[in-house]
Coordinates of C-alpha atoms in Angstrom, one line a residue:
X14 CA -1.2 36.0 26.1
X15 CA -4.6 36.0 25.5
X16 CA -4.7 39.9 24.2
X17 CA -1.6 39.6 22.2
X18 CA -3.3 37.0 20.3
X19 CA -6.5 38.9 20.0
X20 CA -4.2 42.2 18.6
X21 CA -2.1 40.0 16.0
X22 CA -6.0 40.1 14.4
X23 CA -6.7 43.5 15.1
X24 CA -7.1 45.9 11.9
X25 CA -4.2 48.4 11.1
X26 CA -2.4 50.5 9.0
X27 CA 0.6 51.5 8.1
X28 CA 0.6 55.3 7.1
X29 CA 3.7 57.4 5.7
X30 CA 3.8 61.3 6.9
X31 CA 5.6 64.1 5.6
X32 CA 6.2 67.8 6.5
X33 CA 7.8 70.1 8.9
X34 CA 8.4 69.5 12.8
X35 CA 7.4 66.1 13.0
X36 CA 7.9 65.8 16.4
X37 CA 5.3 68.4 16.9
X38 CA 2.8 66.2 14.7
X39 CA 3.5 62.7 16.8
X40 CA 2.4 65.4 20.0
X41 CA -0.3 66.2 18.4
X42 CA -1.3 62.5 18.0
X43 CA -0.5 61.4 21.2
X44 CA -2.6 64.4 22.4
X45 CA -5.5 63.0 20.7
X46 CA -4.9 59.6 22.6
X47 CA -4.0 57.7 19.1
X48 CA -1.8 54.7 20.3
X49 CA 1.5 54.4 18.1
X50 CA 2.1 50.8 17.4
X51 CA 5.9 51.3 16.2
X52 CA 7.4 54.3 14.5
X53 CA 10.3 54.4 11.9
X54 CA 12.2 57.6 10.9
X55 CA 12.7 57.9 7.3
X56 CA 14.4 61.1 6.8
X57 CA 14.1 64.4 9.3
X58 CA 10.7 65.3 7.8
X59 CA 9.4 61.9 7.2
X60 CA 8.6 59.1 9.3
X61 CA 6.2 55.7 9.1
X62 CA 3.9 54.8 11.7
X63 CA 1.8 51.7 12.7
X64 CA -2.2 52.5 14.5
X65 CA -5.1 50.8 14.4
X66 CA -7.6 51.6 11.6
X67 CA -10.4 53.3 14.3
X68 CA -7.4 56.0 14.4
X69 CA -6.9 56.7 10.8
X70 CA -10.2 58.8 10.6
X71 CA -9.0 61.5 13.3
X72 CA -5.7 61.6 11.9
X73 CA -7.0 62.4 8.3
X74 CA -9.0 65.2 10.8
X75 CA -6.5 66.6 12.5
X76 CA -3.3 66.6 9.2
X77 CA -3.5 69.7 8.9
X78 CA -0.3 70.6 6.3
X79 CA 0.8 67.2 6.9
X80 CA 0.3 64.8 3.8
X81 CA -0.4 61.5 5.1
X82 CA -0.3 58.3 2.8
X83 CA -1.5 54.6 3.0
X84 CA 1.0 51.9 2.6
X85 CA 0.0 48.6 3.8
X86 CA -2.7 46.9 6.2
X87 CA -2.5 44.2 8.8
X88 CA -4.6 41.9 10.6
X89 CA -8.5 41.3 9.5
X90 CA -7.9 44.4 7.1
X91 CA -5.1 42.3 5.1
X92 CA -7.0 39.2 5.4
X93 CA -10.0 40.6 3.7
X94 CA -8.0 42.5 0.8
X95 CA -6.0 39.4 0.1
X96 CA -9.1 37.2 0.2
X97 CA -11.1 39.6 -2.3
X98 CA -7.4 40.3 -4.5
X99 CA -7.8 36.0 -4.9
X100 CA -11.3 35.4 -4.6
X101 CA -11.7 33.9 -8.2
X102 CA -8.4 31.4 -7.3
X103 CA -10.5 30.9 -3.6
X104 CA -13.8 29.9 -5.9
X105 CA -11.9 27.5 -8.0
X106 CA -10.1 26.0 -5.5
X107 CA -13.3 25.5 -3.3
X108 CA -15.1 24.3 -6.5
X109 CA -11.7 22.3 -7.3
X110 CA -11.6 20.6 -3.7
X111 CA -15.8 19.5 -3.5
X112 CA -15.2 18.2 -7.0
X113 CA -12.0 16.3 -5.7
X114 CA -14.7 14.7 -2.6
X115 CA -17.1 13.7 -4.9
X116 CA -14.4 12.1 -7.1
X117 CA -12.6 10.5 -4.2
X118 CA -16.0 9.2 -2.5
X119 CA -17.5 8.0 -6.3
X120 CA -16.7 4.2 -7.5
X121 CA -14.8 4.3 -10.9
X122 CA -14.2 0.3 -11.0
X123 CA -16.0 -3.3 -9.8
X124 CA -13.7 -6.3 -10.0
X125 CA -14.9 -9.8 -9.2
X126 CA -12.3 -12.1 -8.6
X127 CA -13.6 -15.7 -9.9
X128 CA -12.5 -18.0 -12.6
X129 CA -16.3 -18.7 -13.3
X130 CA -18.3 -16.0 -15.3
X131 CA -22.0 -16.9 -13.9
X132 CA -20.2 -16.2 -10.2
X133 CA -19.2 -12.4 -11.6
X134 CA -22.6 -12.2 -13.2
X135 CA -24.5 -13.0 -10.4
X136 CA -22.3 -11.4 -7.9
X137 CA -22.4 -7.7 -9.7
X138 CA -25.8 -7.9 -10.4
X139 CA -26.3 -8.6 -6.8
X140 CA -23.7 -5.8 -5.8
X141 CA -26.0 -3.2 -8.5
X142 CA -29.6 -4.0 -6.7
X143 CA -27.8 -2.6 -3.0
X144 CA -26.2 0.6 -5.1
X145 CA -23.1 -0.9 -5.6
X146 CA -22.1 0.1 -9.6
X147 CA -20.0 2.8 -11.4
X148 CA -19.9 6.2 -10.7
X149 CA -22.4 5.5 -7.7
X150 CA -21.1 6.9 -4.1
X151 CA -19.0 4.4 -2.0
X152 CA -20.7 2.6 0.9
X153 CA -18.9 2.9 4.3
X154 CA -17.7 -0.3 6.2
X155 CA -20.8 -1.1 8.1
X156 CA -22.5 -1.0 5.1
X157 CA -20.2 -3.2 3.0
X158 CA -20.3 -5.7 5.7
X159 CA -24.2 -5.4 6.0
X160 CA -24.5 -6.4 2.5
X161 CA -21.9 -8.9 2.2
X162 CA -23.8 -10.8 4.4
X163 CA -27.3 -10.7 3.2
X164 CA -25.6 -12.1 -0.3
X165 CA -24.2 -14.6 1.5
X166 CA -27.5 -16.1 2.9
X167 CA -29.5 -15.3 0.3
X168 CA -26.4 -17.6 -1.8
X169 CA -25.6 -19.5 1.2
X170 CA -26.0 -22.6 -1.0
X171 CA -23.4 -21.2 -3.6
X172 CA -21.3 -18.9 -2.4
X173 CA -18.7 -19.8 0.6
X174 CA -16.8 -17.3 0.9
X175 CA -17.0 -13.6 0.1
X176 CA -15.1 -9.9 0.7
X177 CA -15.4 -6.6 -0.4
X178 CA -12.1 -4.6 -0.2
X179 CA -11.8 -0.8 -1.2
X180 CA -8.6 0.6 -3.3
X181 CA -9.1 4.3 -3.9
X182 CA -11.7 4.5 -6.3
X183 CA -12.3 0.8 -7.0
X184 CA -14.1 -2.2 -5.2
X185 CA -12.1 -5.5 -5.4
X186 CA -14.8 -8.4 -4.5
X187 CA -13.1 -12.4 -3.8
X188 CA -15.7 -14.6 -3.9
X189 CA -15.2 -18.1 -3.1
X190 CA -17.5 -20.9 -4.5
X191 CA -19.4 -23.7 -2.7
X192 CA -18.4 -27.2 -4.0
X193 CA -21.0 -30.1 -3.1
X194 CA -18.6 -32.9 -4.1
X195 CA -20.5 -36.0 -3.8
X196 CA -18.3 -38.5 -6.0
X197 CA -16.1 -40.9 -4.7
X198 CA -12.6 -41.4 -6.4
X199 CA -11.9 -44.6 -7.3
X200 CA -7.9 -44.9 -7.2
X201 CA -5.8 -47.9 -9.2
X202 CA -3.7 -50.1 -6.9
X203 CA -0.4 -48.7 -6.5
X204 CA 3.4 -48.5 -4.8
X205 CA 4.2 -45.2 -2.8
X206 CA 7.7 -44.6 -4.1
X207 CA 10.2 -41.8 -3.7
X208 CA 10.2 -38.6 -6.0
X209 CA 13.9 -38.1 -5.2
X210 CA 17.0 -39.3 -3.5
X211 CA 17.4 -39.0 0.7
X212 CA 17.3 -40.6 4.1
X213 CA 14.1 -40.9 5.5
X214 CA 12.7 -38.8 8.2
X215 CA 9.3 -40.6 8.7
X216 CA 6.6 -42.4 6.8
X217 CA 2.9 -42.3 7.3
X218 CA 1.0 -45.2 5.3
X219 CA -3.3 -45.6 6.1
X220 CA -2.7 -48.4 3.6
X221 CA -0.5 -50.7 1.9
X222 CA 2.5 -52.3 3.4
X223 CA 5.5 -50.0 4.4
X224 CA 9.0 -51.2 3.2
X225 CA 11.2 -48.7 4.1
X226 CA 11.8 -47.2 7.5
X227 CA 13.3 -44.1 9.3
X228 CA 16.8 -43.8 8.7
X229 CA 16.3 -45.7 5.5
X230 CA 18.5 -44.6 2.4
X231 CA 15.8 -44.2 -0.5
X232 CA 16.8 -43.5 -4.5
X233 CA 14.4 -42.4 -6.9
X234 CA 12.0 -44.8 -7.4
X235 CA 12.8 -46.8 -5.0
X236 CA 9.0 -48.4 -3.3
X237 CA 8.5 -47.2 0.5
X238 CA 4.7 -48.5 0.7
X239 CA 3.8 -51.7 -1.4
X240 CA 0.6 -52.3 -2.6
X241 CA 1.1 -55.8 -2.9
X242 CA 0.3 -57.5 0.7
X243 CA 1.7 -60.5 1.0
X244 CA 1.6 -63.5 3.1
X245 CA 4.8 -66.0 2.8
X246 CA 6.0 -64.4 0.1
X247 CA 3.0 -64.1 -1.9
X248 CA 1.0 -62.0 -2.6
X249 CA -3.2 -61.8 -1.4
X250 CA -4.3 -59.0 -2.5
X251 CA -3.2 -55.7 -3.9
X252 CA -4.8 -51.9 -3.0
X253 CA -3.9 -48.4 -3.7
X254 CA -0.8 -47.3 -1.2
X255 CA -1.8 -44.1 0.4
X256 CA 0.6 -42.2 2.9
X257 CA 3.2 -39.3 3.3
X258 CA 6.8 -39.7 3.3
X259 CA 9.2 -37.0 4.5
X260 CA 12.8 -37.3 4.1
X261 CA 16.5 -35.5 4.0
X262 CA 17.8 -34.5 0.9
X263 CA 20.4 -32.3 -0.4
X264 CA 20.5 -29.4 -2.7
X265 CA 23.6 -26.7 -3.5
X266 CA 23.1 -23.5 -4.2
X267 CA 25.1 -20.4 -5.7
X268 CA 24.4 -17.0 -4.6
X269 CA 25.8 -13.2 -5.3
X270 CA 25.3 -10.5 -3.1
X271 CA 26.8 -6.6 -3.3
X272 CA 27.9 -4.9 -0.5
X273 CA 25.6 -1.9 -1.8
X274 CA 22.5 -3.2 -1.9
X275 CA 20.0 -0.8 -3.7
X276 CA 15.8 -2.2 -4.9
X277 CA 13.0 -0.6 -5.1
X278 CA 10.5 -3.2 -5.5
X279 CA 6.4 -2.5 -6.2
X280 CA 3.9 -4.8 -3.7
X281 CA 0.3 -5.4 -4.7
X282 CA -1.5 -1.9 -3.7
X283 CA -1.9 0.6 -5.4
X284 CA -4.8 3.1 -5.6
X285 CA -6.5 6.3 -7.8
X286 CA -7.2 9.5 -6.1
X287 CA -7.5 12.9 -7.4
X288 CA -5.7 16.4 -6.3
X289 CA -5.7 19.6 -7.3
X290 CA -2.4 20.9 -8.6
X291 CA -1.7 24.7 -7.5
X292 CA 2.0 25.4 -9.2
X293 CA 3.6 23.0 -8.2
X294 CA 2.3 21.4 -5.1
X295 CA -0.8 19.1 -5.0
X296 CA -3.4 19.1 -2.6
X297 CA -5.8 16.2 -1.7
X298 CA -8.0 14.2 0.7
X299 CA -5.4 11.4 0.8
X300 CA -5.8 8.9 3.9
X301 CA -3.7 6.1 4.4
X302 CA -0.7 7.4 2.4
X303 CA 1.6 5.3 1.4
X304 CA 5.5 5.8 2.7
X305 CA 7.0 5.3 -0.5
X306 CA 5.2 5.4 -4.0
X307 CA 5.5 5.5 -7.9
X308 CA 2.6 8.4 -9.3
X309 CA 1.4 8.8 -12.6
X310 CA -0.5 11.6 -12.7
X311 CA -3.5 12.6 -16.0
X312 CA -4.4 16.2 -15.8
X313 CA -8.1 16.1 -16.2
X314 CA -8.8 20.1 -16.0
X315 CA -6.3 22.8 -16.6
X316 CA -6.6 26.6 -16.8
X317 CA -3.7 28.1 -19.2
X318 CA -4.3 31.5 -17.4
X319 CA -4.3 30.3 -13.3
X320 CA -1.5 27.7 -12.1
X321 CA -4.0 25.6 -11.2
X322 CA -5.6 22.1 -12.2
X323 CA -7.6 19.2 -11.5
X324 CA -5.1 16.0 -11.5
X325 CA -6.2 12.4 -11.6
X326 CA -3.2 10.1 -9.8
X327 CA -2.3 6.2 -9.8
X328 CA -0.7 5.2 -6.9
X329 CA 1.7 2.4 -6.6
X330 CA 2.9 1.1 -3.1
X331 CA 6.7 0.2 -3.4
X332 CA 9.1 -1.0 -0.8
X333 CA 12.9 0.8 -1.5
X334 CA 15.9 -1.0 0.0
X335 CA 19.2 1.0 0.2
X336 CA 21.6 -0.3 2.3
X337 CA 25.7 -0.9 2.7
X338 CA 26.7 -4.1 4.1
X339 CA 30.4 -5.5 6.0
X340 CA 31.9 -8.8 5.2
X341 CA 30.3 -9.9 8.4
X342 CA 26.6 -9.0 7.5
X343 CA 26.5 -9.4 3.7
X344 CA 27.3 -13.1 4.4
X345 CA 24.0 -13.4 6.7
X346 CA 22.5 -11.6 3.7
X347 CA 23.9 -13.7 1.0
X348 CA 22.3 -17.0 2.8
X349 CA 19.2 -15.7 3.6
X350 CA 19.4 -14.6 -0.3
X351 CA 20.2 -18.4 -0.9
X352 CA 17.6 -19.7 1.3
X353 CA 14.5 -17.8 -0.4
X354 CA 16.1 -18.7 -3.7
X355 CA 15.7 -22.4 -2.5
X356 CA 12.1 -22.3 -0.9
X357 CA 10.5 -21.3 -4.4
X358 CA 11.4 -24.2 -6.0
X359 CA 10.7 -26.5 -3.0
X360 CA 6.6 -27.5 -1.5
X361 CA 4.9 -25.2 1.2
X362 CA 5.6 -27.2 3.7
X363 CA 9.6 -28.5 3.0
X364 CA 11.7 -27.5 6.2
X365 CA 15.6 -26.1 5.5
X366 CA 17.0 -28.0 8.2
X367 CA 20.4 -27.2 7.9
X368 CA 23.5 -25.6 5.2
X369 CA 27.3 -25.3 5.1
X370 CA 29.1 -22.8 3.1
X371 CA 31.2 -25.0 0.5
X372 CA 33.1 -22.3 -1.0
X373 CA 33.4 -18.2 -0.3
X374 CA 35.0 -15.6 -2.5
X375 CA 35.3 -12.0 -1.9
X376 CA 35.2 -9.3 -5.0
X377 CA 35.1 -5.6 -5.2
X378 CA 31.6 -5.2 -5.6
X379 CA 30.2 -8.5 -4.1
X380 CA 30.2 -11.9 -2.3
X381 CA 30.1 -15.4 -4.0
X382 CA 28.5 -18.3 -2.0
X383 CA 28.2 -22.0 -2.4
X384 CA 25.8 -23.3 -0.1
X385 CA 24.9 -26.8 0.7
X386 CA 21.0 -27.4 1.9
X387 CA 20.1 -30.2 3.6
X388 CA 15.9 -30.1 3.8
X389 CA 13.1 -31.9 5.2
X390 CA 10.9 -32.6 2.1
X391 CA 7.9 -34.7 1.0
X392 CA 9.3 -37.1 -1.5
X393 CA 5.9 -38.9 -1.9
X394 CA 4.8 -40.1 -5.9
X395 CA 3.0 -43.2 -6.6
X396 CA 3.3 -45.8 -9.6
X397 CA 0.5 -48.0 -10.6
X398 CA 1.4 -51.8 -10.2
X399 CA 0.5 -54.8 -12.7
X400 CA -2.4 -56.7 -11.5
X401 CA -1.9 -60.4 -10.7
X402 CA -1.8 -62.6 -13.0
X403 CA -4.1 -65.7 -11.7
X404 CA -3.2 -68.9 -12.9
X405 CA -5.0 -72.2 -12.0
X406 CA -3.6 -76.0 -12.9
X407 CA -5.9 -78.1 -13.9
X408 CA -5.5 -81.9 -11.9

């Protein structure tokens, strides 16, 4: 195993010989301990022979009236005569390729994510002083992390939060800001009411007086927590109503959904890298690739005589749905469908607890649904009450 591996890289050639009595010349070869690798008749006076090149020297000896002609070379030989026939397309795409490492390793972009423009400031001109900046070489991780937290002690009075993430060729920083809040807000006295219609699921009150319960039917408006505390029927005093209320209402929804279902939809990576182009194939240093992608590609150097070229690509991450439903499973589909549509317009923390398909109708192409919701939702507002008007009788 070992040898046959060693001979696929031994040198040889590939000769064409021509005269008369051909069988006396392969004698003659044999004679001269020449190993024949394979043999191929041509005609009755011509044949073509495989040896290995330390042979072609004694045959060119011993040829007599034979005319003996190169065709072709194997092993190291061909290697060698292919890699000098290319050697300028080898040098450009060596050149090509450390160009391409440089490139891919070099920062092109710094992006600080803040509202504020002194946090940016002060965050790039801190990134600059550790040889973070444009067309500078990119740090690795333990690096990064090294000098994410020396900003954040040196700022540990301003700056909370803070992460440096890599996209291709670009450094995305978040920063989050330290807030020292010291004022007190000062709120007006005031019912907790209910934002919409629903039955109540539960009420939290840390102040004010609750007048509605669980179970409790509630229209808009309607007061759950007074801020009026009263004693016999009148009222002592009156304080801002703070609490949470959480009750049942109802929404419908109408959905369509195709039996095909085909989307190719674009999430929030994407990245730069650069490749060289050789015909029509391109070659890079890619890690992390992404399964399925949108490229633009910007030719950046191009050679009009060689196929080849330096190409600059943005990358876009995209997720592609393609998929053929039953009746049984585009239904599922159609309420999840319903569901999501439902939970953007509703707070982070509402609850679907539970739907009933009102109506259902089947066409060619797709499924109709009319869903009733009923959710677990935070129906909490306030409205500011009228002070009391105190009135004294003289005697």
């Amino acid at each position: 195993m070992k040898n046959s591996f060693i001979n696929r890289f031994k040198s040889k050639k590939k000769i064409n010989i021509k005269g008369k009595n051909i069988e006396r010349f392969i004698k003659r070869l044999i004679k001269n301990n020449i190993e024949i690798i394979s043999l191929e008749k041509i005609k009755y006076d011509e044949i073509n022979i495989i040896i290995y090149k330390k042979d072609l020297e004694i045959i060119e000896e011993i040829k007599t009236i034979y005319e003996v002609d190169l065709i072709k070379s194997y092993g190291l030989d061909k290697i060698k005569n292919t890699l000098l026939k290319n050697k300028y397309i080898l040098l450009f795409i060596v050149i090509g390729m450390i160009i391409i490492y440089f490139l891919s390793n070099m920062i092109f972009s710094i992006e600080v994510v803040h509202s504020s423009k002194e946090i940016r400031t002060l965050i790039k001109k801190e990134l600059k002083e550790y040889g973070i900046d444009k067309y500078k070489l990119k740090k690795n991780y333990h690096e990064l992390e090294d000098i994410k937290e020396q900003i954040l002690n040196k700022y540990n009075n301003k700056i909370e939060w803070m992460e440096i993430e890599e996209y291709g060729t670009k450094y995305r920083i978040r920063v989050e800001e330290r807030i020292v809040n010291n004022k007190k807000n000062t709120l007006y006295n005031r019912d907790l009411i209910a934002k919409k219609n629903g039955i109540i699921i539960s009420v939290e009150a840390s102040n004010g007086e609750i007048i509605k319960n669980k179970n409790d039917y509630v229209s808009k408006g309607d007061v759950i927590v007074s801020g009026n505390l009263s004693l016999n029927e009148e009222i002592k005093k009156q304080v801002p109503a703070k609490g949470k209320v959480y009750a049942e209402v109802w929404y419908t929804v109408k959905v369509k959904h195709p039996y095909h279902y085909k989307k190719i939809t674009k999430t929030n990576k994407s990245k730069t890298i650069y490749s060289i182009k050789f015909i029509n194939k391109y070659y890079n240093f890619e890690l992390n690739r992404y399964k399925n992608k949108i490229i633009k590609n910007k030719t950046l150097i191009k050679n009009n005589y060689i196929p080849i070229g330096i190409i600059k690509q943005k990358q876009y991450e995209i997720i592609k749905i393609d998929k053929t439903y039953n009746k049984k499973d585009v239904i599922k589909a159609a309420i999840n469908k319903a569901k999501n549509k439902l939970l953007k317009k509703l707070n982070n923390d509402s609850v679907i607890l539970d739907y009933y398909i009102l109506d259902k109708i089947y066409n060619k192409k797709n499924i109709e649904l009319n869903i009733f919701f009923t959710v677990k939702e935070n129906i909490t507002d306030y409205r500011k009450i009228n002070p009391i008007i105190d009135t004294k009788l003289d005697e």
